[in-house]
Coordinates of C-alpha atoms (C1' of nucleotides) in Angstrom, one line a residue:
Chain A
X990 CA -1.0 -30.2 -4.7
X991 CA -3.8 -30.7 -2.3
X992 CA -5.8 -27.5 -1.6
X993 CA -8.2 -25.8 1.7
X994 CA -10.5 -23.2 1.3
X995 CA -10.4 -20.4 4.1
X996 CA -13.6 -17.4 4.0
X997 CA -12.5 -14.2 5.7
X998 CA -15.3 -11.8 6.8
X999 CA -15.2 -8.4 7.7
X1000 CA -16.7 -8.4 11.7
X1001 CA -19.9 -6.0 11.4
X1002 CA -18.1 -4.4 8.5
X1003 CA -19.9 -1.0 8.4
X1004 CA -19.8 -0.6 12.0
X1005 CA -16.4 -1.6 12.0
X1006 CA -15.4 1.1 9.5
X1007 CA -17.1 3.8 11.4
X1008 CA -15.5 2.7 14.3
X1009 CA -12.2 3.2 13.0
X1010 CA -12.4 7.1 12.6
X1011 CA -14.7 7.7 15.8
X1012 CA -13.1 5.5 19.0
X1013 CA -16.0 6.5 21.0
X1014 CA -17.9 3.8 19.4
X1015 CA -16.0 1.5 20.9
X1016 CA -17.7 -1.0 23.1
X1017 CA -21.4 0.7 22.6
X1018 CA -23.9 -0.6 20.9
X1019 CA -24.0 0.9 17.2
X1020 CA -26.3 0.3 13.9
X1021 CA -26.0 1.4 10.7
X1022 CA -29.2 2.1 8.0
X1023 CA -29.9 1.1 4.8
X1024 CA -30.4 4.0 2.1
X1025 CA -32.9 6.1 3.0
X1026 CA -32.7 5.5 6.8
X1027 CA -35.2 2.5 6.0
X1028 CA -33.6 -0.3 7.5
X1029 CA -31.0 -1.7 9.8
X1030 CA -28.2 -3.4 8.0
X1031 CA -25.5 -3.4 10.4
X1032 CA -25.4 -4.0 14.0
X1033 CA -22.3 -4.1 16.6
X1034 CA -22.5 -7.3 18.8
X1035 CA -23.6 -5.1 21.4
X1036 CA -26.7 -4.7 19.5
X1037 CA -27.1 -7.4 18.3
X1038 CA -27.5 -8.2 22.2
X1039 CA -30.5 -6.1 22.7
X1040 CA -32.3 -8.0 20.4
X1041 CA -32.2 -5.7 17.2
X1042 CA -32.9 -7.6 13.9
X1043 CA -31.2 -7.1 10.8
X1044 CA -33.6 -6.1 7.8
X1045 CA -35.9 -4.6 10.7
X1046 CA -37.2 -1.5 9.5
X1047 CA -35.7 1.6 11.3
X1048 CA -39.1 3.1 12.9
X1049 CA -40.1 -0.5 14.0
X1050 CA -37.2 -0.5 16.3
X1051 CA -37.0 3.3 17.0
X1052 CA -38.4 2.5 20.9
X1053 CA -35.8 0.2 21.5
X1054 CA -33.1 2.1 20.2
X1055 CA -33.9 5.0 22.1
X1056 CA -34.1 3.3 25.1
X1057 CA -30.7 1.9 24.9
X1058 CA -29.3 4.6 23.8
X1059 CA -27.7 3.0 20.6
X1060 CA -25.9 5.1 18.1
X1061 CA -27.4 5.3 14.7
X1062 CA -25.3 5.6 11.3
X1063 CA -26.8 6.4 7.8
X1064 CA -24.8 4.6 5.4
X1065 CA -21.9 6.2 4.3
X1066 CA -21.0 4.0 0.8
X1067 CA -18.3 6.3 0.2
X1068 CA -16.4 5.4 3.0
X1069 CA -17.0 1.7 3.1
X1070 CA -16.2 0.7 -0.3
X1071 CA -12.8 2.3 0.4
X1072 CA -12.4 0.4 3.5
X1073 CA -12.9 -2.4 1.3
X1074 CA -10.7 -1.6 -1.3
X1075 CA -7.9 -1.3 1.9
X1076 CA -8.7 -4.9 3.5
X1077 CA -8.5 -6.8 0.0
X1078 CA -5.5 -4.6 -1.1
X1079 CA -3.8 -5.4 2.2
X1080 CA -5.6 -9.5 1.4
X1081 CA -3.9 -9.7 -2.1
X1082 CA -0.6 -8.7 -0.7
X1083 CA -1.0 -11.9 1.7
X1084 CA -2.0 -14.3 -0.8
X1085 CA -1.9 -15.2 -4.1
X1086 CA -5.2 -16.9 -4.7
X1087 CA -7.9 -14.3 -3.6
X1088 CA -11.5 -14.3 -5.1
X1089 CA -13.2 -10.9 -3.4
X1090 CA -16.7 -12.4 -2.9
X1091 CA -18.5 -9.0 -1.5
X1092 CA -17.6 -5.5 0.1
X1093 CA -16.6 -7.4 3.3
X1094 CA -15.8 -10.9 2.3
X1095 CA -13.4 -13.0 0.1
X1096 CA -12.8 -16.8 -0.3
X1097 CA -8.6 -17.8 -0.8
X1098 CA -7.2 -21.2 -1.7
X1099 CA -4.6 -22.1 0.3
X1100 CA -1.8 -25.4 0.1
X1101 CA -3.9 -28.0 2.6
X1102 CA -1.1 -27.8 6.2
X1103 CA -1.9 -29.4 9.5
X1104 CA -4.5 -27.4 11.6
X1105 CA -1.8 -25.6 13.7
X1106 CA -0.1 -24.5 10.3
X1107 CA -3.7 -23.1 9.3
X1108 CA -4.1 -21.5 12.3
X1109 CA -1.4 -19.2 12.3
X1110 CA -1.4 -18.7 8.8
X1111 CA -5.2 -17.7 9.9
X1112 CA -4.1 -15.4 12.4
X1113 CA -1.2 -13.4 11.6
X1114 CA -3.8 -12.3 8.1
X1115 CA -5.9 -11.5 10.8
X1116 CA -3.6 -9.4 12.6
X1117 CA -2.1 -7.9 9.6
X1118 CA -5.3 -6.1 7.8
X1119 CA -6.2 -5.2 12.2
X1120 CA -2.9 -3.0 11.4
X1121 CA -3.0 -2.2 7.9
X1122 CA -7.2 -0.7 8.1
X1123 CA -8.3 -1.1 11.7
X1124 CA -11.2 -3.6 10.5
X1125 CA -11.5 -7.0 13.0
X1126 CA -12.2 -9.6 10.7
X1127 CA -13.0 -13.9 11.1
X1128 CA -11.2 -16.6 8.9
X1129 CA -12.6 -20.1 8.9
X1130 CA -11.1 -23.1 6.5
X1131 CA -12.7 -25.6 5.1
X1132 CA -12.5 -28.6 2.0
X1133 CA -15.0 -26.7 -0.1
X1134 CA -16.3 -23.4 0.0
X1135 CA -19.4 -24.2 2.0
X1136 CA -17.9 -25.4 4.8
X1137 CA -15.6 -22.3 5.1
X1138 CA -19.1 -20.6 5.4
X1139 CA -19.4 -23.1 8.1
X1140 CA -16.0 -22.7 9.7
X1141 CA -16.5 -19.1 9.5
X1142 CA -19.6 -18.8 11.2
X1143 CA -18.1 -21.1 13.9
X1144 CA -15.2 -18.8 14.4
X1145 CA -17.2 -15.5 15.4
X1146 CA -19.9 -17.7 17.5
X1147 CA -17.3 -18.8 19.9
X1148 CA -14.4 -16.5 21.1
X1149 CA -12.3 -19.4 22.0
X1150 CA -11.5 -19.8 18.4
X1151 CA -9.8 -16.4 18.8
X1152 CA -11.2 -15.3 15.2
X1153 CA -9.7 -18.4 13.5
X1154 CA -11.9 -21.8 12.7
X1155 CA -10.1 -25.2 10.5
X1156 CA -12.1 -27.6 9.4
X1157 CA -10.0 -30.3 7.2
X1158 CA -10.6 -32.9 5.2
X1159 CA -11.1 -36.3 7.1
X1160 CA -12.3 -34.3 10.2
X1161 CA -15.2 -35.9 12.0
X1162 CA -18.1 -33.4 11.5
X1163 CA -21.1 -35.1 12.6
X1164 CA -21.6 -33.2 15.5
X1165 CA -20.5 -29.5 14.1
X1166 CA -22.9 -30.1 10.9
X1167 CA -26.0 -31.4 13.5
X1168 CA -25.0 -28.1 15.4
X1169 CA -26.4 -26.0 12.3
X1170 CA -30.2 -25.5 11.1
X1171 CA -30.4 -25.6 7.4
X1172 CA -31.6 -22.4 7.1
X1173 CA -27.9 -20.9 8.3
X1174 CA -26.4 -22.7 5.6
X1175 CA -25.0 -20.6 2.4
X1176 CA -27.2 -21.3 -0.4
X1177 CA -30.5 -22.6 1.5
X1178 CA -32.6 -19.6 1.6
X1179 CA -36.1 -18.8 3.6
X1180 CA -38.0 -20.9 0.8
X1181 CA -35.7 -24.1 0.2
X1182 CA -35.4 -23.9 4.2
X1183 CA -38.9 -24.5 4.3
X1184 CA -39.3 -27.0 1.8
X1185 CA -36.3 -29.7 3.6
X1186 CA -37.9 -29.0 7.3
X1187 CA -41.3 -30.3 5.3
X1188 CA -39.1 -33.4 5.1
X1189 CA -37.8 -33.2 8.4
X1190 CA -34.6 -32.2 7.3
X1191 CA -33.6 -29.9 9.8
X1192 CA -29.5 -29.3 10.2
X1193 CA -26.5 -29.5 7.9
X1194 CA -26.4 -33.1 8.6
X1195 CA -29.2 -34.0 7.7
X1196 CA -29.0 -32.2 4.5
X1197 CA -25.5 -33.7 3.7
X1198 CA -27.6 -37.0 3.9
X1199 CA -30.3 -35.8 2.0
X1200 CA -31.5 -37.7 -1.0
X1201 CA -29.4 -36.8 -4.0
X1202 CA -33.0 -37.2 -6.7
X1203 CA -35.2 -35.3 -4.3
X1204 CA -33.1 -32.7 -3.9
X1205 CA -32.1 -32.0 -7.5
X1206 CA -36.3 -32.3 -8.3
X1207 CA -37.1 -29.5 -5.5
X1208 CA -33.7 -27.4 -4.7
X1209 CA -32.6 -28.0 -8.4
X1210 CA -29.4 -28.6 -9.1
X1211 CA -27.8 -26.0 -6.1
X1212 CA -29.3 -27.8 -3.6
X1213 CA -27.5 -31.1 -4.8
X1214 CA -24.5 -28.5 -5.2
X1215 CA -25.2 -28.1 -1.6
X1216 CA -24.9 -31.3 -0.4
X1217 CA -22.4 -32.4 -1.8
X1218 CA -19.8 -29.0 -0.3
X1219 CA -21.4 -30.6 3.1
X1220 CA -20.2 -33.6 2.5
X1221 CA -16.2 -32.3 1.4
X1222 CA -16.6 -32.9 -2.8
X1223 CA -15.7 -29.2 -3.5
X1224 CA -18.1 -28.0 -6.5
X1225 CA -17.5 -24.9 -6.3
X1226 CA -14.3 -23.6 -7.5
X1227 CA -12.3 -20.4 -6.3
X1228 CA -12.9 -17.3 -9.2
X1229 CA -10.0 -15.4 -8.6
X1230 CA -10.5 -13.5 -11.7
X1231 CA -13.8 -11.6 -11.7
X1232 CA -16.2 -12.4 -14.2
X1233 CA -18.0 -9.8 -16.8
X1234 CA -20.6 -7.8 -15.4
X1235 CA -24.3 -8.9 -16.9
X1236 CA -26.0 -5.7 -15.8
X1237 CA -25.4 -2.3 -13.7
X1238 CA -28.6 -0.9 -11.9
X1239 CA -29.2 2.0 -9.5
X1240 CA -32.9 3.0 -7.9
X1241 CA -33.5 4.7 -4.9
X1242 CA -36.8 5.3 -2.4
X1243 CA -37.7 8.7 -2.5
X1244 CA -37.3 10.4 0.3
X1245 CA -40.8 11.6 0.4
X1246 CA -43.5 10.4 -2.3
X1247 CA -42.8 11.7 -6.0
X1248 CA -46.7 12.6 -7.5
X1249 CA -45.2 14.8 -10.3
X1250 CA -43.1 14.0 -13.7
X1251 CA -41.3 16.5 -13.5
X1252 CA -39.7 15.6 -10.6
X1253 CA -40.2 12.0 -11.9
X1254 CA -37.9 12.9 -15.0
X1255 CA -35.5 14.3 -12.7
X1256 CA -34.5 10.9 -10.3
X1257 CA -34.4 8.7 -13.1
X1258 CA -31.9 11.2 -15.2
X1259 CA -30.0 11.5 -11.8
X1260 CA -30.3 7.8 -11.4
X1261 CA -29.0 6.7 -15.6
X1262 CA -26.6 9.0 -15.2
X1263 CA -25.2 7.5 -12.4
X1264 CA -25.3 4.2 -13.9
X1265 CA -23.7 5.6 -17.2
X1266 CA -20.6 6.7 -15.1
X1267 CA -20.2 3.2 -13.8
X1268 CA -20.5 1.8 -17.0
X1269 CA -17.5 4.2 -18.0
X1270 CA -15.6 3.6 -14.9
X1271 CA -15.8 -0.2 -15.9
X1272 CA -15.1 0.7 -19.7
X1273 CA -18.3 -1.5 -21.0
X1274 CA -21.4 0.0 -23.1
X1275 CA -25.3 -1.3 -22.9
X1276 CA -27.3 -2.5 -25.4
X1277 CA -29.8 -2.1 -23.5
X1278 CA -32.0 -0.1 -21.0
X1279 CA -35.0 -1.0 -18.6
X1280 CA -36.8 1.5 -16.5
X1281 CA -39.0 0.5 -14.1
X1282 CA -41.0 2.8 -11.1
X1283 CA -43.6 1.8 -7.9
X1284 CA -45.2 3.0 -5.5
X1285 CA -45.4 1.9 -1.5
X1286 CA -46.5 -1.9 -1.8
X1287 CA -46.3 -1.4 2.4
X1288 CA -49.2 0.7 1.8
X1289 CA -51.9 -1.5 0.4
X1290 CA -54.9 1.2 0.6
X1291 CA -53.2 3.7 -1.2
X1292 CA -54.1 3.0 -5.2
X1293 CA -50.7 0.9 -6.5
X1294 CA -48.5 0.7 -9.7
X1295 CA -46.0 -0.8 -10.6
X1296 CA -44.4 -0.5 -14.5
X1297 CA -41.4 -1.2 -16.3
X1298 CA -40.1 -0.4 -19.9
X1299 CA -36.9 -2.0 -21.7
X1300 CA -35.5 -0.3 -24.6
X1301 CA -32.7 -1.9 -27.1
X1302 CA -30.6 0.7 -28.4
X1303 CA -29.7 1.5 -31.7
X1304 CA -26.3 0.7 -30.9
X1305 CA -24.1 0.0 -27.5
X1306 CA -23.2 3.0 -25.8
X1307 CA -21.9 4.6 -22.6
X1308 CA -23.1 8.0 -23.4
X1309 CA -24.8 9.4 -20.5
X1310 CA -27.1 12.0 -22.9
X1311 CA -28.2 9.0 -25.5
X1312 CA -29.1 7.6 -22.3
X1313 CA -31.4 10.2 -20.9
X1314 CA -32.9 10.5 -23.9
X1315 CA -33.9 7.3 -23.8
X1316 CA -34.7 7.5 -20.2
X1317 CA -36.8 10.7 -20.4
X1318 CA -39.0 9.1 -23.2
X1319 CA -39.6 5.8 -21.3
X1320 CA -40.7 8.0 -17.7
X1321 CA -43.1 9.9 -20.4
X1322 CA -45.0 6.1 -21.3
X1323 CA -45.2 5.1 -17.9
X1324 CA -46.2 7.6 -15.5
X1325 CA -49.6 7.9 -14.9
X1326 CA -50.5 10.7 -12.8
X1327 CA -52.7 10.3 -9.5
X1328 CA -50.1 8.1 -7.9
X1329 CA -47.9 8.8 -4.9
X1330 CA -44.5 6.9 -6.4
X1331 CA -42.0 5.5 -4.2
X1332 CA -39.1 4.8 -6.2
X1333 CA -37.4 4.6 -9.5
X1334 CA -34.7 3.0 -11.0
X1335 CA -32.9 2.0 -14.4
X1336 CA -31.1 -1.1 -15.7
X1337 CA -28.4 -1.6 -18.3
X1338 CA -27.9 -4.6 -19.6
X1339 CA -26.5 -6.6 -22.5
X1340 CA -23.1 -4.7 -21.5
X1341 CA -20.1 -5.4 -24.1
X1342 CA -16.3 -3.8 -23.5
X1343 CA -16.5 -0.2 -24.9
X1344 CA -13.4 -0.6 -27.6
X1345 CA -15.8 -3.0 -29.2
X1346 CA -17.6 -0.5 -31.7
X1347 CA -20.0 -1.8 -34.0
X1348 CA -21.4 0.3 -36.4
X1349 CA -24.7 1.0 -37.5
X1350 CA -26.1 1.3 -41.4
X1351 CA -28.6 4.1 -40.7
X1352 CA -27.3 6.0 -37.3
X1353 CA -24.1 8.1 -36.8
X1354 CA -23.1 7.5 -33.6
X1355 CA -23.3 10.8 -31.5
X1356 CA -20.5 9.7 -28.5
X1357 CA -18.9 12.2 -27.7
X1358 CA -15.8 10.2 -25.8
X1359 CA -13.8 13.6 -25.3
X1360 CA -16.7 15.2 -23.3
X1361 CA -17.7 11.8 -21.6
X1362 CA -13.8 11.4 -20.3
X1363 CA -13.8 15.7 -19.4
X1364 CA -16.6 15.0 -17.8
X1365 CA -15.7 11.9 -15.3
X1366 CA -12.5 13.8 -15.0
X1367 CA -14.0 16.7 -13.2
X1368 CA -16.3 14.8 -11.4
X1369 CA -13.7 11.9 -10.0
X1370 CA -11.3 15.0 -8.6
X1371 CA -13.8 17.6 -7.2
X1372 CA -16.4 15.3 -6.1
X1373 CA -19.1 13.5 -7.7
X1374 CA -21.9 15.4 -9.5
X1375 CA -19.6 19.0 -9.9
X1376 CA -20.9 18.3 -13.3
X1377 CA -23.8 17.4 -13.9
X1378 CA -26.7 16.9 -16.5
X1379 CA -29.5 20.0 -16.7
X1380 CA -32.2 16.9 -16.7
X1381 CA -31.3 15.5 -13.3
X1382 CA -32.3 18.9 -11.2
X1383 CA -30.4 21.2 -8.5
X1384 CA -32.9 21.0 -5.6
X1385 CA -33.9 17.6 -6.1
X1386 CA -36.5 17.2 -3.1
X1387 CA -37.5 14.1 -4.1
X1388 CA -33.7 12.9 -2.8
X1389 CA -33.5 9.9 0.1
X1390 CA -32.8 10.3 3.3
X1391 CA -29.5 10.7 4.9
X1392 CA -29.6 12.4 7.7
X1393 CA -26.7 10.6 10.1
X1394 CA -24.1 10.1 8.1
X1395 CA -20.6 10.5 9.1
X1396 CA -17.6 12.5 7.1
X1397 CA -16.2 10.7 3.8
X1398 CA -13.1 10.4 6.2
X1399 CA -11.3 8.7 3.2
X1400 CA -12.6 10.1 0.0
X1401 CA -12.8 13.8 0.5
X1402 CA -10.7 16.3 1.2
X1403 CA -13.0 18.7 2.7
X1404 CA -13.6 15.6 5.0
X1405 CA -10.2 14.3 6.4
X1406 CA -10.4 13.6 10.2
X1407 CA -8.8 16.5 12.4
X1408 CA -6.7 15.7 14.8
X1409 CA -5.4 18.5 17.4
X1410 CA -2.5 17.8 19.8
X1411 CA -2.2 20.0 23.0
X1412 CA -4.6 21.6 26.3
X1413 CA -8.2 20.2 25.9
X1414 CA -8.0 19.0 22.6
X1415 CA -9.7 15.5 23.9
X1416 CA -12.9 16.2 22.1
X1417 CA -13.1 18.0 18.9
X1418 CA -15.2 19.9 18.1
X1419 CA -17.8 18.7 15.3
X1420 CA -16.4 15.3 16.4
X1421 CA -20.3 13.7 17.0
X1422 CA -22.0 14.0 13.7
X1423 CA -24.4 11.6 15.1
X1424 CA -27.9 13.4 16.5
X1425 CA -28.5 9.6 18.1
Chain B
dT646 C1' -45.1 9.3 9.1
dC647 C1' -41.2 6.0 8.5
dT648 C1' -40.0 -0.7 5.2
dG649 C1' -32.6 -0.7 0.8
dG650 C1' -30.0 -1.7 -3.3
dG651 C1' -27.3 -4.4 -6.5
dG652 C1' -26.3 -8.5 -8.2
dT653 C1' -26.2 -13.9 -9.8
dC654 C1' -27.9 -18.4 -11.3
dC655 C1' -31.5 -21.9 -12.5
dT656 C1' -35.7 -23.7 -14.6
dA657 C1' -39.9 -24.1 -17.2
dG658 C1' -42.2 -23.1 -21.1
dG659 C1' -43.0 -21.0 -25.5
dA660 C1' -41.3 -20.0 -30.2
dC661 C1' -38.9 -21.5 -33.7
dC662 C1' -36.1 -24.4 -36.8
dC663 C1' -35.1 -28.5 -39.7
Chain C
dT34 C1' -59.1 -42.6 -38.1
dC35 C1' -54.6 -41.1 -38.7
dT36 C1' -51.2 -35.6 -36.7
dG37 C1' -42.9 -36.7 -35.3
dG38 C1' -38.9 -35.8 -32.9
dG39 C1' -35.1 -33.3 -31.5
dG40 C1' -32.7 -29.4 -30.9
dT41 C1' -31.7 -24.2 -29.7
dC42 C1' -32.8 -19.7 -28.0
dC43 C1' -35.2 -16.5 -25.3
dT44 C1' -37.8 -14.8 -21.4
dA45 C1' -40.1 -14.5 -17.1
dG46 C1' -40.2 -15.7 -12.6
dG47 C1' -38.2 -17.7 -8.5
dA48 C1' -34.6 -18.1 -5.3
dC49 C1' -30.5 -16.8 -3.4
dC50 C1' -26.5 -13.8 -1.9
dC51 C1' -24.4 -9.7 0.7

DNA sequence: TCTGGGGTCCTAGGACCC
DNA sequence: TCTGGGGTCCTAGGACCC
């Protein structure tokens, strides 16, 4: 049976979620930070009006945001993967053929209908998760998966689409693809961007027009990929069943330059610790460990470093003290003292299912499952790091920035939005938790 | 003073094998 | 003077995504 792709998005998905549980953000301009309070990451339209960029560092558009008066969010992870969780739950329900693409997006595949057909279909999805979660989201269809990007894009630019953009096979789209600079097109980055204007290839049509050897000799074979979506031959197909993980990483910024190894030692424990619950929470173990720290490339006069260290371990494992060991002896090799680090971070990798256990001629193996499962256990029902390993530190003043962030509305108890019913209950009280 | 974090895929080139 | 050819695997680096 012949088949459309539709892309839903998530409208200014953080913003939207904060939104939800504080109606005063309504209609105002609102951002939201990247960890750390470094960058801005999310915007409201309204600030997207005033001219705020996303990426732009926080500081760099301080002035402005003062002026205007525009609320400021730290991010509140928490509270937007849950969100998530809510709009694809709600998504799945829907429709049968879902591939969750990112926290605020998934591709479906849907039977090809005339445009009204996809239209309502379109809206009443739309108008379903609004209920179900309170998040405003866009659905554009298209042949191929690219030109669902496309639709998508051209249903939040113009609010006469009323959130819901078909493009179908057979339609006419000279004048829509010479409406779009290649550089807004999914899969043509800053670089390959460059490279085609160089040629004077300048907007989606163009680039569906684009020589076929050229392309696959400078944009390799995703650039041909490319073209081709533009053109309605669908390459890409819909992966409605997620594919094994190939790695699990967390790193932070400091929150204020780390020059000691103690305190060194104590982020990256915090931080492989961290990663060892989500390899649990995923049931995979890793084969394999990098651990790499920097400091400030921003600051080019300060003395720089920059060093990473992969270690293959003796066997696979999702035990969080193997791990630190590990971890501990690798911060030891690299730090070099006299430097003003910035951040830290570790990497598993060569992850395999956990029930997979191979065994090793010369090592026991030292898992301890019963304490690993006690320990997520405690942890998953009264709040992450109730438990936690001596290594990664109580005070912890290295810790990033996070100084607006809103309640875990969802996720905590101690956190559940208050509502009060009666005289002058219209504004209560610990309501703002946002100094902006 | 202050600049995020977590992923994936592709390619070229080297090492190695028969 | 003359010095093969074809294949695989691994890795680092580049580019892209949200």
């Amino acid at each position: 049976m012949p088949a459309i792709f539709a892309l839903l998005d998530c409208n200014n998905f953080y913003v939207s979620c904060e939104r939800v549980f504080n109606p005063r953000l309504a209609g105002q301009p609102v951002v939201v930070l990247s960890n750390n309070d470094g960058c801005v990451i999310a915007r409201s339209n309204e600030a997207k009006a005033l001219g705020i960029r996303m990426g732009e560092p926080y500081f760099k558009c301080r002035p402005l945001i003062d002026r205007h008066r525009v609320l400021v969010f730290s991010s509140n992870y928490a509270l937007y993967g849950d969100m998530s969780q809510r709009v694809m739950e709600t998504l799945h329900r829907l429709e049968p053929l879902v591939e969750v693409y990112s926290i605020d997006e998934a591709f479906l595949r849907l039977p090809l209908a005339c445009a009204a057909t996809l239209r309502r279909t379109g809206a009443d999805i739309r108008h379903t998760i609004r209920r179900h979660t309170g998040i405003p989201v866009s659905i554009g269809f298209g042949p191929t998966k690219t030109l669902a990007k496309i639709a998508n894009r051209l249903a939040k630019k113009d609010p006469a689409h009323d959130g819901v953009c078909v493009i179908r096979p057979g339609d006419d789209l000279e004048a829509v693809l010479r409406g779009i600079a290649v550089g807004e097109i999914w899969g043509i980055g800053g670089r390959s961007a460059q490279k085609l204007t160089g040629q004077g290839i300048r907007t989606a049509h163009d680039l569906s027009r684009a020589d076929e050897r050229w392309l696959k000799k400078n944009l390799s074979i995703t650039g041909v990929r490319t073209m081709l979506e533009l053109r309605g031959v669908a390459c890409l197909p819909l992966a409605d069943t997620p594919p094994p993980r190939h790695s699990i990483a967390c790193s932070r910024t400091f929150g204020a330059p780390v020059r000691d190894l103690a305190e060194m030692r104590e982020a990256a424990v915090t931080y492989v610790a961290r990663a060892a619950e989500k390899l649990r929470e995923q049931s995979l173990q890793a084969g394999c460990l990098t651990i790499h720290l920097n400091t400030n490339r921003f600051q080019p006069d300060q003395p720089q470093y920059a060093n990473s260290r992969t270690v293959t371990l003796p066997c696979p494992t999702a035990a969080t003290a193997i791990l630190i060991a590990k971890t501990t002896a690798a911060i030891d090799a690299l730090f070099r003292p006299g430097y003003a680090y910035q951040k830290v971070g570790v990497i598993l990798t060569d992850l395999t299912p956990a029930h997979i256990r191979q065994g090793h001629l010369f090592h026991a193996r030292p898992d301890a499952d019963n304490l690993l499962h006690a320990l997520d256990r405690i942890n998953r029902r009264w709040g992450q790091d109730t438990l936690q390993y001596a290594g990664a530190g109580l005070l912890k003043p290295w810790h990033h920035k996070r100084n607006m962030k809103s309640p875990s509305y969802t996720t905590s108890w101690l956190e559940l939005p208050v509502a009060l019913a009666g005289h002058g209950a219209d504004r209560p009280p610990e309501a703002d938790t946002n100094p902006a």
